Structures are given as structure tokens and as C-alpha cells.
Amino acid sequence: MSTTTVPRFVRADGPDKVTGSGRYTADLTLTGTLVAKFKYAEVSHARIVRLDVSAARAIPGVFAVLTQDDVPDVRFGPFVQDRTLFARDVVRFEGEIVAAVAAIDVPTAQRALNAIVVEYAPLPVVNDIEEALASDSPLVHEGWSQYGAADVLVRERNDASFASIAKGDVERGLAEADTVVHSRYVADGCHAAPIEPRAVVAQWEGNKVTIWTTTQVPFDARAGVCETLEMPASRVRIIVPHLGGGFGGKCGFHYEAHVAALAKATKRPVRLVFSRREEFIAPDRRREGIVFDFETGVKADGTIVARKVWLAIDNGAYTADAGFFSQLAAMHALGPYQVPNALAEAHLVYTNHQPSGSVRAPTAPQTCWALESHTDEVAKAIGMDPVAFRIKNAVATGKEGPSGQVYDEIGLVDCIEAATARAGYGDDLPDDEAIGVAIGWWPSFSAASGAYVKIDGDGSGQIITGAQECGTGAVMTLRQLVADELGMQPEDFELVYQDTSAAPYDMGATGSQTLFNNGRAAIAAAGQIAEQLKQLAADMLEASPADIVLADGAASVAGTPSRSVPIAELAGIAAGGELLIGHGSGVPPTVQEVSGAMCIGDVGMTAWVAPQFSCHAVRVKLDKDTGVARVLHVSTAHDSGTIINRIGATGQVEGGVMMGIGQALTEGTRYNDEGQQRNAALLEYKLQTCADAPPIDIHFVEINTPNAGPRGAKGLAEAPNVATAAAIANAIAKIAGTPIRQLPMTAERVWETMNTEGSPA
Amino acid sequence: MSFTIATTIDEALQALATGARPVAGGSDLVVGARHGKAPLPEHLVAIDRISELQCIDVTDLGVCIGAGVNHHIIEHHPLLSNAFAGLSDGSALVGSPSTRNVGTLGGNVMNSSPAMDTGSPLMVLGAEAELRSLRGSRRVGMADLWTGPGRHSAEADELCVAIHIAMPASRSNSAYLRLEYRRSMEIAVVGAAAAVTIADDGSVSAVRVALTAVAPTIIEVTGIGLGSVAEVAAAAAAAASEQARPISDVRASDKYRRHTVGVMARRAVEAAARRALGEPVSVPVNRAAGIGAAS
Ligand SMILES: Cc1cc2nc3c(=O)[nH]c(=O)nc-3n(C[C@H](O)[C@H](O)[C@H](O)COP(=O)(O)OP(=O)(O)OC[C@H]3O[C@@H](n4cnc5c(N)ncnc54)[C@H](O)[C@@H]3O)c2cc1C
């Protein structure tokens, strides 16, 4: 399906994963391992009036039952310190942990859970994002003003983070527009839904703990354990066996501390393995629901003169890592457009729902869906083709974006032209089919990162990295970068990774940053070895190190290939003297300063380093009698800078598109009146299957990007997930004759819209 | 707790007589137990290795399909997918390839879910279940077999050994469609089957329509008048929507189910008529007709 030729690339972890010989966290058994289980609140908002675990503790085979009384009383959270390991006094969502049990086996653990006595006095459930913002709404956190929080956050009652971006004079811009279009959209929350449910195994030796866990961010998980159990980092070791997907859901710090505390209390190894239901209700990572209100003013010639956006994000009961979502969503709501007069106001609102947190391109797919649906409404209102409208207003090289950032070399317009041309945009189609188009953007994240490389005496190498492989193949690609640097083959290198005590820091599989930052580190580490090899070869071949070339597994004198020595031979020499060891980190790319806009609640999200752009053009067939939409073909074009590993990049786009189709059509959390999830199961929460996958055409616009990652690469893992749902929406709107204002655009919602708004095609 | 592996029907009947429950593919029983629907029975008798339950016997009068025949076989069987195409449509939609390879017709029928995909086709084809116990053997029509969600009229010691279906009259055929939100691992939101006979003048001379997932059991639609294919399809749609008794749940509202079951009924009549006239309509009709699944 990809149109590019793909070189051979065998993932280092591929054979293990496909043959079943690989080990995941839930596969680990240590002698004497106990089973961990959690007692959840089950109610969405209540005061604990009685919590008695004595009967549970008395059950034979129960080794420990822990509550907040048994752990350091620490409030934690990366942006707002609003959470404790176990509920303290009040429970604020159904998946909040009240107690944890370690027992000899599952039935005993289950009996212990049943024997825990907990009585609640109900509190009013905050179940609606907009109502939560009302001045008379019940508070999710009575003590919100007392919490520690990042200084930049603007907080008030249920609003955990308000952010705005203001540029020019939006009211004057709207007044001067020839046409102003007003739209409202609502996106439901949804899930990362990795196929591997979470698992944690913890074991103490002396005062040190080793934790095997399904995290995407081992160092962050370690920091969480250190903070909540009050330990120095040196005594906590996090190891991640193979990770069975994450999609952002396994970012952050989750249950490592609970299991470590159980293991400490019982003096035994303890293992936690989540059920699918727990995977749905408990983690503080799911994609946030958002309510949007847009106003865009345009001139008759199609020039955007002003855009005003108000949006409110469902934070859920605790803030987790969502503190930056309001400003990020504000950027996505203004979009990759030239908007001279802009105002975006975004609220991150506490509710009694499961907490939101980074899931693949947080805030972006649903905000892109809303903005791009609105954009088609604007184009339609002035009778302009929506693609021409986008090309006219899109940000481009040297132009200023909505936050005042002026862009270096970028390829958004190239993406629009490529994706639409390859989709056959404009060709005649049956009246139940249409092509919808949407554009998206996403930052690259610049961060510190480290790696070691060593080559042993036999000439085989190891890359020892703090980076985490969550399935994207980014860590796998490090072999290619290092091999290229040393004139060797990727297969010459083994990866040692996902162990905080073996490797230097990396931020983890988050923010599409692995190759962007750890690639730089690995190249720097390999570069040190290259210098060593060149010196060794120069001594042996009686040449200057500057004239030595490393290629095809040998070091040779430039221009004189006959004067050459195999790298393996040099490694043998080094093994008896100064060892071949390199360490690297490198300087992260710097973010441009932006002065064009006024921002309240600024968390540094308005100027993006190496921004990525995309355009998706999707052909959809709509069964008008039932509202069932089927995606027939997806054409994608991405500017993610230089593509280093084409087969890996292709996989990311395919996966991102499939996730986008699910978000568009079938994936959405439904709540009952009590704020509990109604579809916390894979039969009722419908992921897309292989059988649903349409042909996906993949095109990369490779622009020479300054100030980017290795070889001009940008990130790629999240960007392909941004524009798909929006493009599907625009196709459905064309066939249905009207946009569908709620995401996911389920068959029933499409049918309802076509049959109640009185504007069928 | 006991687990008996039967290799003959008699061994299975002995086990049932002493209180064991049969397990065929286990794709309802075991999966349901894991999801906490009902605990696994204390005593199980595995019937998946009984070769007598694997037969498909065709005579001029009809077909006898062993209860142990799986959905994959029903989907691809040359005679079934031609003469009893509606049944093959149903089997072809079950779960995923792996579900179709383990799930059996007998298990589907005896699980008695109102959302079961072979239910409506069997109803419109006038199928009968052959129930056998140490006490004897009897045949029960589908309308008498299913009594409620997950409930049927068979006794605990009775094994369903086969499903019997009479050979359809000439210029007759059937079709089954379901509303689905994705192409695999789906459950019928609603579904409808039709069996149609076409007279020499091209009109419909006989029609039966049954509905899936709109009542506590599979139900047959009554009072559909005869006429042209278009007229009968429209009448079937109206009657289906009217006679459906759907619930609202997280999958769909009752209103939407009521509407879409009519759409399914109309399309089922149309597809069955085309097949009755000898036009090729591939199995499953869902893919051909584009319900949630146009290719
Ligand atoms: C992932 C998945 C997807 C599915 N998708 C669908 C679908 O799309 N459509 C659908 O209709 N079903 C679906 N099912 C349900 C199931 O696969 C089918 O109903 C299948 O036909 C059941 O057959 P089995 O042999 O596995 O039954 P089992 O689980 O072995 O048995 C089911 C019940 O019938 C009883 N039983 C079995 N055989 C006999 C017999 N010969 N006589 C008397 N009682 C008997 C058992 O005691 C049990 O109560 C799905 C299941 C799964 C796990």
C-alpha cells in the first residue's frame, strides 16, 4: 500500500515478538510471588465515612492490605499535586484506588477485596464539562487552592488550567469580515487501549527495589516511586520487559509505587496484572473529551481575518500530565493557519471522570476534527473549495502562524497538494461517496537524552540507551544510526534498553521524541568510538586519523582502499588496551522565542521546534439508510522532516490512521448519569480491526529542516493520528449535507443528524 | 468438577444424564464464564471430538447439519452457501476467522442469544433442532426452541445432535444481513433474514422474515403481503420495524434499532429474491450490500 520502496529492516525485537519467545511483564514469575489486587471506589464522588480492612487482613493467605494510612502521605502530580496513592477521605472517580491487597492467589485476593468494609456518603457528581465551570458547580476538589502546583498554571475552582492565546484584535477582525461562521462541536473521551493490559512486578533486596513494569516512561515512573515512597533514585530500579503497546496510555507513573509498597510490606515479590476492565477505568491516561465553540471571520476572497475559539477539556478527577493540554488545545484550535487576529481560550476542567492524560497527540485529533469540520463550514459559507481555502490560508515557509511563530522551511502546502492529488480529489464519485480533506500539525519535543555505545573484543557492539521502545520501532532504528556512523551493519549491534540502572536518562516513549533526541545521543556516543577507531587505524596504517574512512565494516585510508583493516580487528586490539566505549547526549535543539501573541497560562506550547505537518484525504462511503460510514481509501502526506527508517515510518502512519478511523467512527466513552463508564469493555468500546483497514497511501514530503533531530528528522509517532478523523468528518458532511457535531461520529449519530436537522444531501 | 471427553453421542448422553453440561467450541461458555456471566458448570462433557456431530448429509428432501459443524465450514460449504445461502451469510459474520473455526452451529443455537447470527436464517428456513437424550429423540422448530435470552426449551439431559432443514422449493433462496459497526469481532446491533420464493411472473409467491436482536428471542415477522419484490421488501421493512420490540443500550437506541431492522429486512428480501432468480450474490450479503462494510 505504501508507494515508497522500503528497504529491508529487521526489528531487533521482531522475531521475539512474533514467535512468542519474548517476555512481557505479566510473564515474569519470581519465587514466592504474591498476587496484587486493588479495591476501587466504584462510585464517582463520595466521602469515605468508614474504611475497615481488619477482616480482610485476617483472611489466611492474605499477606497485606494497604490504604493511604500505610504509605507516606504525599500529594503528587506533575502539574498540580492533587493526588495521593490511595484515596484520602474522598473518592473522585470510579477507578480511584481505596486499598490494595497482596495475597497468595487470585481467589484469596478477591475474597480479601470483598472483606474490605468501606462506607461512603455520596457527594454530587460533576458529570458535565460545561456545568463544572459554572460558578455554583460543586467542587471536585474542595481544597484546590491549597494544592501545590506549577507556578505558570492559572487555576480557579474546577478550572485546573486556563490558557489563552491572543493576537491582534479579534473583535475588530470579526467585525471587518465579510462572513462570520459560528460552530459548536463536542468530542467524547476515548482510550489508548493497548492490547497488553498493565502489569507490575516488584521485588525488594535490602533497601533497594526493582520494579518490572509496563511503562512507556521508565525514568518518569522511577521519579514517581521516589516521590511517593520517599526514596532516592539510586535505590529504585525500573525495568521494562517487552512492552505490548502504549499509545500514550502507559506514559506517566501508575502503579509501580503501590506494588512496591505491597512487596515491602509482605517481604515477597508481588505481581499486579490488570484485567481489561481495569485497563479501561483506572489509569489516569485516556483521551480527553472537549467542548468547542468556534467563530471564524473571512473576506469574500477566502482570506481568514479572525478566529475566536472557546474550549473546555475534561480533565477528569486528577490533573495527571494534562496541565499543558489547555494551551496545546488552544494551538490546535487556531490551527496551522495564518490568522492575523486570534483569540483562543481554553479551560481544563475537573469532573468526576477518569483522569485525562497524554494519549497519542493529546488534544490534537479531536481538536483538529472540530477545527477542520468548522473550516469546511467556513469554505462552504463563502462558496469556496475547501482545499483551495486551506492552501490560501495555511502556514507556509516564512509566514506567521496563529501564535506569532514565523516558520522556517515547512512543507504543509506540499502535503495538501500531494495528498489530494494522490487521492483523486475532484474526480466524480457516486452520490454516497466523498473525499474529505483535513490538515494537522504537531510539535517535535526537544529534551535531554543519553546513550552509551560499546564495541567488544569480537567486534560486536551494544547500544545501551535509556530510551523506551513502545512498539514504534524508534529504539530499533538506533541500530541503523549507530551502524551508519561506524561503517557497520545494524545487525552488528544489540540493544540494552529499558533499564534505569543500566542506561542514562531519556524522557521515554512520549512526545514522539525517541529518535529525535535519543538518536542524537546515540550518534554522539558512536562518534566517540569512531574517533577511537580512526586513531587505532591511523596508527596501524600509518595515516592521519582525519584520512580514515569507516565503511563496510572496515577502516581504510581515504582514496586508498587497499590500505584497510577490519573494524573487528581494531576491536580486538582495543580489548587489550583502551576499550571502545562512547557516551553521548548532545545539545537539544532550541525552541524559537515567540513575541507575537499574549498568552495567559503559558506552558511553552505556542512555539514549536521542528513542527510536523500533515494532510489526509479520505474517501468515505456512507450507507444513508443506516448512517454507517466506511472508509474506502486514505491518502496521507506528512512533513516529518527526513525519514530515517522508511518501513518504521510507514508503520507509524498506518497505525495512526487506523487509530484515527476508530476515533472518528466507533471509539468513544459513554458515561451514565453517575459518571461511570458504560462501555469499559472491548465488545462495547469498538476498536478498528484488521478487516476494517482500508488501503492507505503514504507519502512523505521531506523538507530540509533546520534545527531538528538527527539528519533533519522530526518526530513522527503522533502526527499521523491527528488529521484522519477530521478528514473522515468532512467526507461524511459532504454526503450527509451537514456536519456531524459529536465525536465519534457513530452510525446512529450520523443517522440522527441526517434525519433531524432536515438537511439531507 | 469433572471434565469428560466424549467420542460418541452415547458417551455424551451418558454424561448429560448424570448432570454434565456440553461444551463444543467453548466460545460462548468459556468466554461468558470469564466475563462473569455465569460460572463454568461443575461438570462438563466435551463434544467437539464426536465425529457423528460433524456430518453434513444432503438428500433430495433436505440437509442435516451436525451440531458440531463449525461456522467456517458452513460459510464455505458449496451446497449450503448456494441453497441455504442465508445460513451461510450468518455463519460468515460470526466473530473472526478463529471464532468461526471453533464456534459450532449447535453451540450458537443452544446458547440461544437473541443476537445469534444463525438464528434468523434458521427460522426463515423452517429448520428443526434434533434433540436427543437417553430417553429418546425429538425434533423442535426454532420458534419452540428459543424461549428467552439465553434460554431454550430443551431439557438438561438433551443434546442437540443436528439441525434439519428441508430443501427449499425451486426459485427460492434466503439471505441474512446484520447492522454492524465494524467488519470483524462484532455483534449484531440488529439483523434480519428473509426466505423468498419467486413465481414465474417474477412476483414473490412466498416470504418469511425473521429478526435478530430486537426482542428477547429471534422473532418471525408476520402478515407480510405478497406482490412484486419491491412491494414485499417495503412491506417487510414496515412490518419488521413495527413488530420489533428493541431495547436501548450502549450499542443503539430502541428508535434506531427499530428503524434499521426495517432496512435490514428490506435488503434481506431483495438479496434473497436476487438469489432465488439465480443472480450471484456473494456470502455474506453484508459485504455485497455495504452494511457497515462496503468494500
Ligand atoms: C470473539 C467472539 C466473537 C463472537 N462473535 C459472534 C457473532 O458474530 N455472532 C454470533 O452469533 N456469535 C458470536 N460469538 C458467540 C459464539 O462464538 C457462537 O455462538 C458459537 O457458535 C458458539 O459455539 P460453541 O461451539 O463455541 O459453543 P459453546 O460455548 O461450546 O456452547 C454454548 C452453549 O451451548 C451449549 N451447547 C453447545 N453445544 C451443544 C449441543 N450440541 N447441544 C446442547 N447444548 C449445547 C453449551 O452447553 C453452552 O451453554 C462470538 C464469540 C466470541 C468469543
Coordinates of C-alpha atoms in Angstrom, one line a residue, chain A residues 44-340:
Chain A
S44 CA -17.7 8.6 41.2
H45 CA -17.8 11.1 44.1
A46 CA -18.2 10.3 47.8
R47 CA -16.7 10.9 51.2
I48 CA -15.3 7.8 52.9
V49 CA -17.1 7.6 56.2
R50 CA -15.7 4.2 57.2
L51 CA -12.8 2.1 55.8
D52 CA -12.1 -1.1 57.7
V53 CA -9.6 -3.6 56.4
S54 CA -9.2 -5.7 59.5
A55 CA -11.4 -8.5 58.3
A56 CA -9.5 -8.7 55.0
R57 CA -6.2 -8.7 56.8
A58 CA -7.3 -11.7 58.9
I59 CA -8.0 -13.9 56.0
P60 CA -5.4 -16.7 55.7
G61 CA -3.3 -16.3 52.6
V62 CA -3.7 -12.5 52.7
F63 CA -0.2 -11.0 53.3
A64 CA -1.0 -7.3 53.3
V65 CA -3.8 -4.9 52.9
L66 CA -2.7 -1.3 52.4
T67 CA -4.5 2.0 52.4
Q68 CA -3.3 5.6 52.4
D69 CA -2.5 5.2 56.1
D70 CA 0.2 2.7 55.3
V71 CA 2.2 4.9 52.8
P72 CA 3.9 8.3 53.1
D73 CA 1.2 10.9 53.0
V74 CA 2.4 12.6 49.8
R75 CA 0.3 14.5 47.3
F76 CA 1.8 14.2 43.8
G77 CA 1.2 15.2 40.3
P78 CA 3.4 16.7 37.6
F79 CA 1.4 19.9 37.2
V80 CA -1.0 20.0 40.2
Q81 CA -0.2 18.0 43.3
D82 CA -3.8 16.8 43.6
R83 CA -3.5 13.1 44.1
T84 CA -2.4 10.5 46.6
L85 CA -1.6 6.9 46.0
F86 CA -4.8 5.7 47.8
A87 CA -7.9 7.7 48.3
R88 CA -7.7 10.0 51.3
D89 CA -11.1 10.9 52.7
V90 CA -12.8 11.5 49.4
V91 CA -13.1 9.3 46.2
R92 CA -13.4 11.3 43.0
F93 CA -13.8 8.8 40.2
E94 CA -14.9 5.2 40.0
G95 CA -11.4 3.9 39.3
E96 CA -9.8 5.5 42.3
I97 CA -7.8 3.0 44.5
V98 CA -9.1 2.8 48.0
A99 CA -7.0 -0.2 49.1
A100 CA -4.5 -2.7 47.8
V101 CA -4.2 -6.4 48.7
A102 CA -1.4 -8.9 48.3
A103 CA -2.4 -12.5 48.7
I104 CA -1.3 -16.0 47.9
D105 CA -3.6 -16.4 44.8
V106 CA -6.3 -14.7 42.9
P107 CA -9.4 -16.1 44.7
T108 CA -7.9 -15.2 48.1
A109 CA -7.1 -11.7 46.9
Q110 CA -10.7 -11.5 45.6
R111 CA -12.0 -12.6 49.0
A112 CA -9.9 -10.0 50.7
L113 CA -11.3 -7.3 48.5
N114 CA -14.8 -8.4 49.3
A115 CA -14.0 -8.3 53.0
I116 CA -12.9 -4.7 53.0
V117 CA -15.6 -2.6 54.5
V118 CA -16.0 0.9 53.1
E119 CA -18.9 3.2 53.6
Y120 CA -19.5 6.3 51.6
A121 CA -21.5 9.4 52.0
P122 CA -22.4 10.5 48.4
L123 CA -21.2 13.8 47.1
P124 CA -22.7 15.5 44.0
V125 CA -21.2 14.0 40.8
V126 CA -19.7 16.5 38.4
N127 CA -20.5 14.8 35.2
D128 CA -20.6 17.6 32.6
I129 CA -17.7 19.7 31.4
E130 CA -19.6 23.0 30.9
E131 CA -21.6 22.7 34.1
A132 CA -18.4 22.1 36.0
L133 CA -17.3 25.6 35.0
A134 CA -20.5 27.3 36.4
S135 CA -19.8 29.4 39.5
D136 CA -22.2 27.3 41.5
S137 CA -21.0 23.9 40.5
P138 CA -20.0 21.5 43.2
L139 CA -16.2 21.3 43.5
V140 CA -14.3 18.2 42.7
H141 CA -11.5 19.3 45.0
E142 CA -12.7 21.4 47.9
G143 CA -9.1 22.1 48.8
W144 CA -7.9 23.0 45.3
S145 CA -6.4 26.3 46.3
Q146 CA -4.2 24.7 48.9
Y147 CA -2.6 22.3 46.5
G148 CA 0.9 22.7 45.3
A149 CA 1.0 23.4 41.5
A150 CA 3.3 24.7 38.8
D151 CA 3.6 28.5 39.0
V152 CA 2.5 29.1 35.4
L153 CA -0.9 27.4 35.8
V154 CA -3.9 29.7 36.1
R155 CA -6.4 27.9 38.3
E156 CA -9.8 28.7 39.7
R157 CA -12.2 26.2 41.4
N158 CA -12.9 23.4 38.9
D159 CA -10.7 25.0 36.3
A160 CA -7.3 23.3 36.8
S161 CA -5.5 25.2 34.0
F162 CA -6.8 28.1 32.0
A163 CA -4.7 29.2 28.9
S164 CA -5.2 31.8 26.3
I165 CA -3.5 32.8 23.1
A166 CA -4.4 36.3 21.9
K167 CA -3.0 38.0 18.8
G168 CA -4.1 41.2 17.1
D169 CA -7.7 42.4 17.8
V170 CA -10.1 39.6 17.3
E171 CA -13.3 41.6 17.7
R172 CA -12.3 44.1 15.1
G173 CA -11.2 41.3 12.8
L174 CA -14.6 39.7 13.1
A175 CA -16.3 43.0 12.6
E176 CA -14.4 43.6 9.4
A177 CA -15.0 40.1 8.0
D178 CA -17.4 39.6 5.1
T179 CA -18.7 36.4 6.6
V180 CA -18.5 35.0 10.1
V181 CA -19.2 31.3 10.7
H182 CA -20.0 30.1 14.2
S183 CA -19.9 26.3 15.1
R184 CA -20.1 24.2 18.1
Y185 CA -18.6 20.7 18.4
V186 CA -18.4 18.1 21.2
A187 CA -15.8 15.3 21.3
D188 CA -16.2 12.4 23.6
G189 CA -13.3 11.0 25.5
C190 CA -11.7 7.8 24.3
H191 CA -8.9 5.4 25.2
A192 CA -5.4 4.4 24.3
A193 CA -6.5 0.8 24.5
P194 CA -3.1 -1.0 24.3
I195 CA -3.6 -4.7 23.7
E196 CA -1.3 -5.6 26.6
P197 CA -3.0 -4.6 29.9
R198 CA -0.8 -3.0 32.5
A199 CA 1.3 -5.2 34.8
V200 CA 3.8 -4.5 37.5
V201 CA 6.1 -6.9 39.4
A202 CA 8.2 -5.5 42.4
Q203 CA 10.9 -7.2 44.5
W204 CA 13.0 -5.7 47.3
E205 CA 16.5 -6.7 48.2
G206 CA 17.6 -4.8 51.3
N207 CA 16.5 -1.2 51.0
K208 CA 16.5 -1.3 47.2
V209 CA 13.6 -2.2 45.0
T210 CA 13.5 -3.5 41.4
I211 CA 10.2 -2.9 39.6
W212 CA 9.4 -4.6 36.3
T213 CA 6.6 -2.6 34.7
T214 CA 4.7 -1.8 31.6
T215 CA 5.6 1.8 31.4
Q216 CA 6.4 4.0 28.4
V217 CA 8.5 6.3 30.6
P218 CA 10.8 4.3 32.9
F219 CA 12.6 7.4 34.4
D220 CA 9.3 9.1 35.0
A221 CA 7.9 6.0 36.7
R222 CA 11.1 5.9 38.8
A223 CA 10.6 9.6 39.8
G224 CA 7.0 8.8 40.8
V225 CA 8.1 5.9 43.1
C226 CA 10.8 8.1 44.6
E227 CA 8.4 11.0 45.3
T228 CA 5.6 8.9 46.8
L229 CA 7.6 6.4 48.7
E230 CA 10.2 9.0 49.7
M231 CA 13.3 7.2 48.3
P232 CA 16.4 8.4 46.4
A233 CA 16.5 7.5 42.7
S234 CA 19.6 5.4 43.3
R235 CA 17.6 2.8 45.3
V236 CA 14.8 2.3 42.7
R237 CA 15.4 0.4 39.5
I238 CA 12.8 0.2 36.8
I239 CA 13.0 -2.4 34.1
V240 CA 10.6 -2.7 31.2
P241 CA 10.4 -6.1 29.6
H242 CA 8.9 -6.0 26.1
L243 CA 6.0 -3.6 26.1
G244 CA 2.8 -4.6 24.3
G245 CA 1.8 -1.1 23.1
G246 CA 1.0 2.0 24.9
F247 CA -0.2 4.8 22.6
G248 CA 0.5 7.2 25.4
G249 CA -1.8 5.4 27.9
K250 CA 1.3 3.9 29.6
C251 CA 3.0 7.3 30.0
G252 CA 3.4 8.7 33.5
F253 CA 3.7 7.0 36.8
H254 CA 1.0 4.4 37.6
Y255 CA 1.0 1.5 39.9
E256 CA 4.7 1.0 40.5
A257 CA 4.6 2.5 44.0
H258 CA 1.5 0.6 45.0
V259 CA 3.1 -2.7 44.1
A260 CA 6.4 -1.8 45.6
A261 CA 4.7 -0.9 48.9
L262 CA 2.9 -4.2 48.9
A263 CA 6.2 -6.0 48.2
K264 CA 7.8 -4.2 51.0
A265 CA 5.0 -4.9 53.5
T266 CA 5.0 -8.6 52.6
K267 CA 8.7 -9.1 52.1
R268 CA 7.8 -11.0 49.0
P269 CA 7.7 -10.3 45.3
V270 CA 4.3 -9.1 44.2
R271 CA 2.7 -9.0 40.8
L272 CA -0.2 -6.9 39.6
V273 CA -1.9 -7.8 36.2
F274 CA -4.8 -5.7 35.1
S275 CA -8.0 -7.0 33.7
R276 CA -9.4 -5.3 30.6
R277 CA -12.0 -3.6 32.7
E278 CA -9.3 -2.1 35.0
E279 CA -7.4 -1.0 31.9
F280 CA -10.5 1.0 30.9
I281 CA -11.4 2.6 34.2
A282 CA -8.4 3.0 36.4
P283 CA -5.4 4.7 34.7
D284 CA -5.1 8.5 34.6
R285 CA -4.5 8.3 30.9
R286 CA -7.3 8.5 28.4
R287 CA -8.0 10.9 25.6
E288 CA -9.9 13.9 26.9
G289 CA -13.4 14.9 25.9
I290 CA -13.6 18.5 24.7
V291 CA -16.4 21.0 24.0
F292 CA -15.6 23.6 21.3
D293 CA -17.0 26.9 20.2
F294 CA -15.6 28.4 17.0
E295 CA -16.0 31.7 15.2
T296 CA -14.1 32.5 12.1
G297 CA -14.3 35.6 10.0
V298 CA -13.3 35.6 6.4
K299 CA -13.2 38.0 3.5
A300 CA -15.1 37.2 0.4
D301 CA -11.9 36.2 -1.4
G302 CA -11.3 33.5 1.3
T303 CA -8.8 35.2 3.5
I304 CA -9.1 34.4 7.1
V305 CA -9.1 37.7 9.1
A306 CA -10.1 36.5 12.6
R307 CA -10.7 33.4 14.7
K308 CA -12.1 33.2 18.1
V309 CA -12.2 29.8 20.0
W310 CA -13.5 28.8 23.4
L311 CA -12.9 25.3 24.5
A312 CA -13.2 23.2 27.7
I313 CA -11.4 20.0 28.2
D314 CA -12.5 17.2 30.5
N315 CA -9.6 16.9 33.0
G316 CA -11.3 14.2 35.0
A317 CA -10.8 13.9 38.7
Y318 CA -7.0 14.5 38.8
T319 CA -4.7 16.6 36.7
A320 CA -2.1 13.9 35.8
D321 CA 0.0 15.3 32.9
A322 CA -2.9 17.3 31.4
G323 CA -1.7 20.6 32.8
F324 CA -0.4 21.7 29.4
F325 CA -3.4 20.5 27.5
S326 CA -5.3 23.8 27.6
Q327 CA -2.6 25.7 25.8
L328 CA -1.9 22.8 23.4
A329 CA -5.5 22.5 22.5
A330 CA -5.7 26.3 22.0
M331 CA -2.9 26.0 19.4
H332 CA -4.7 23.2 17.7
A333 CA -7.9 25.1 17.7
L334 CA -6.3 28.1 16.0
G335 CA -4.7 25.6 13.7
P336 CA -1.9 25.7 11.2
Y337 CA -3.3 28.8 9.5
Q338 CA -2.3 32.4 9.1
V339 CA -4.7 34.1 11.4
P340 CA -3.9 37.8 11.9

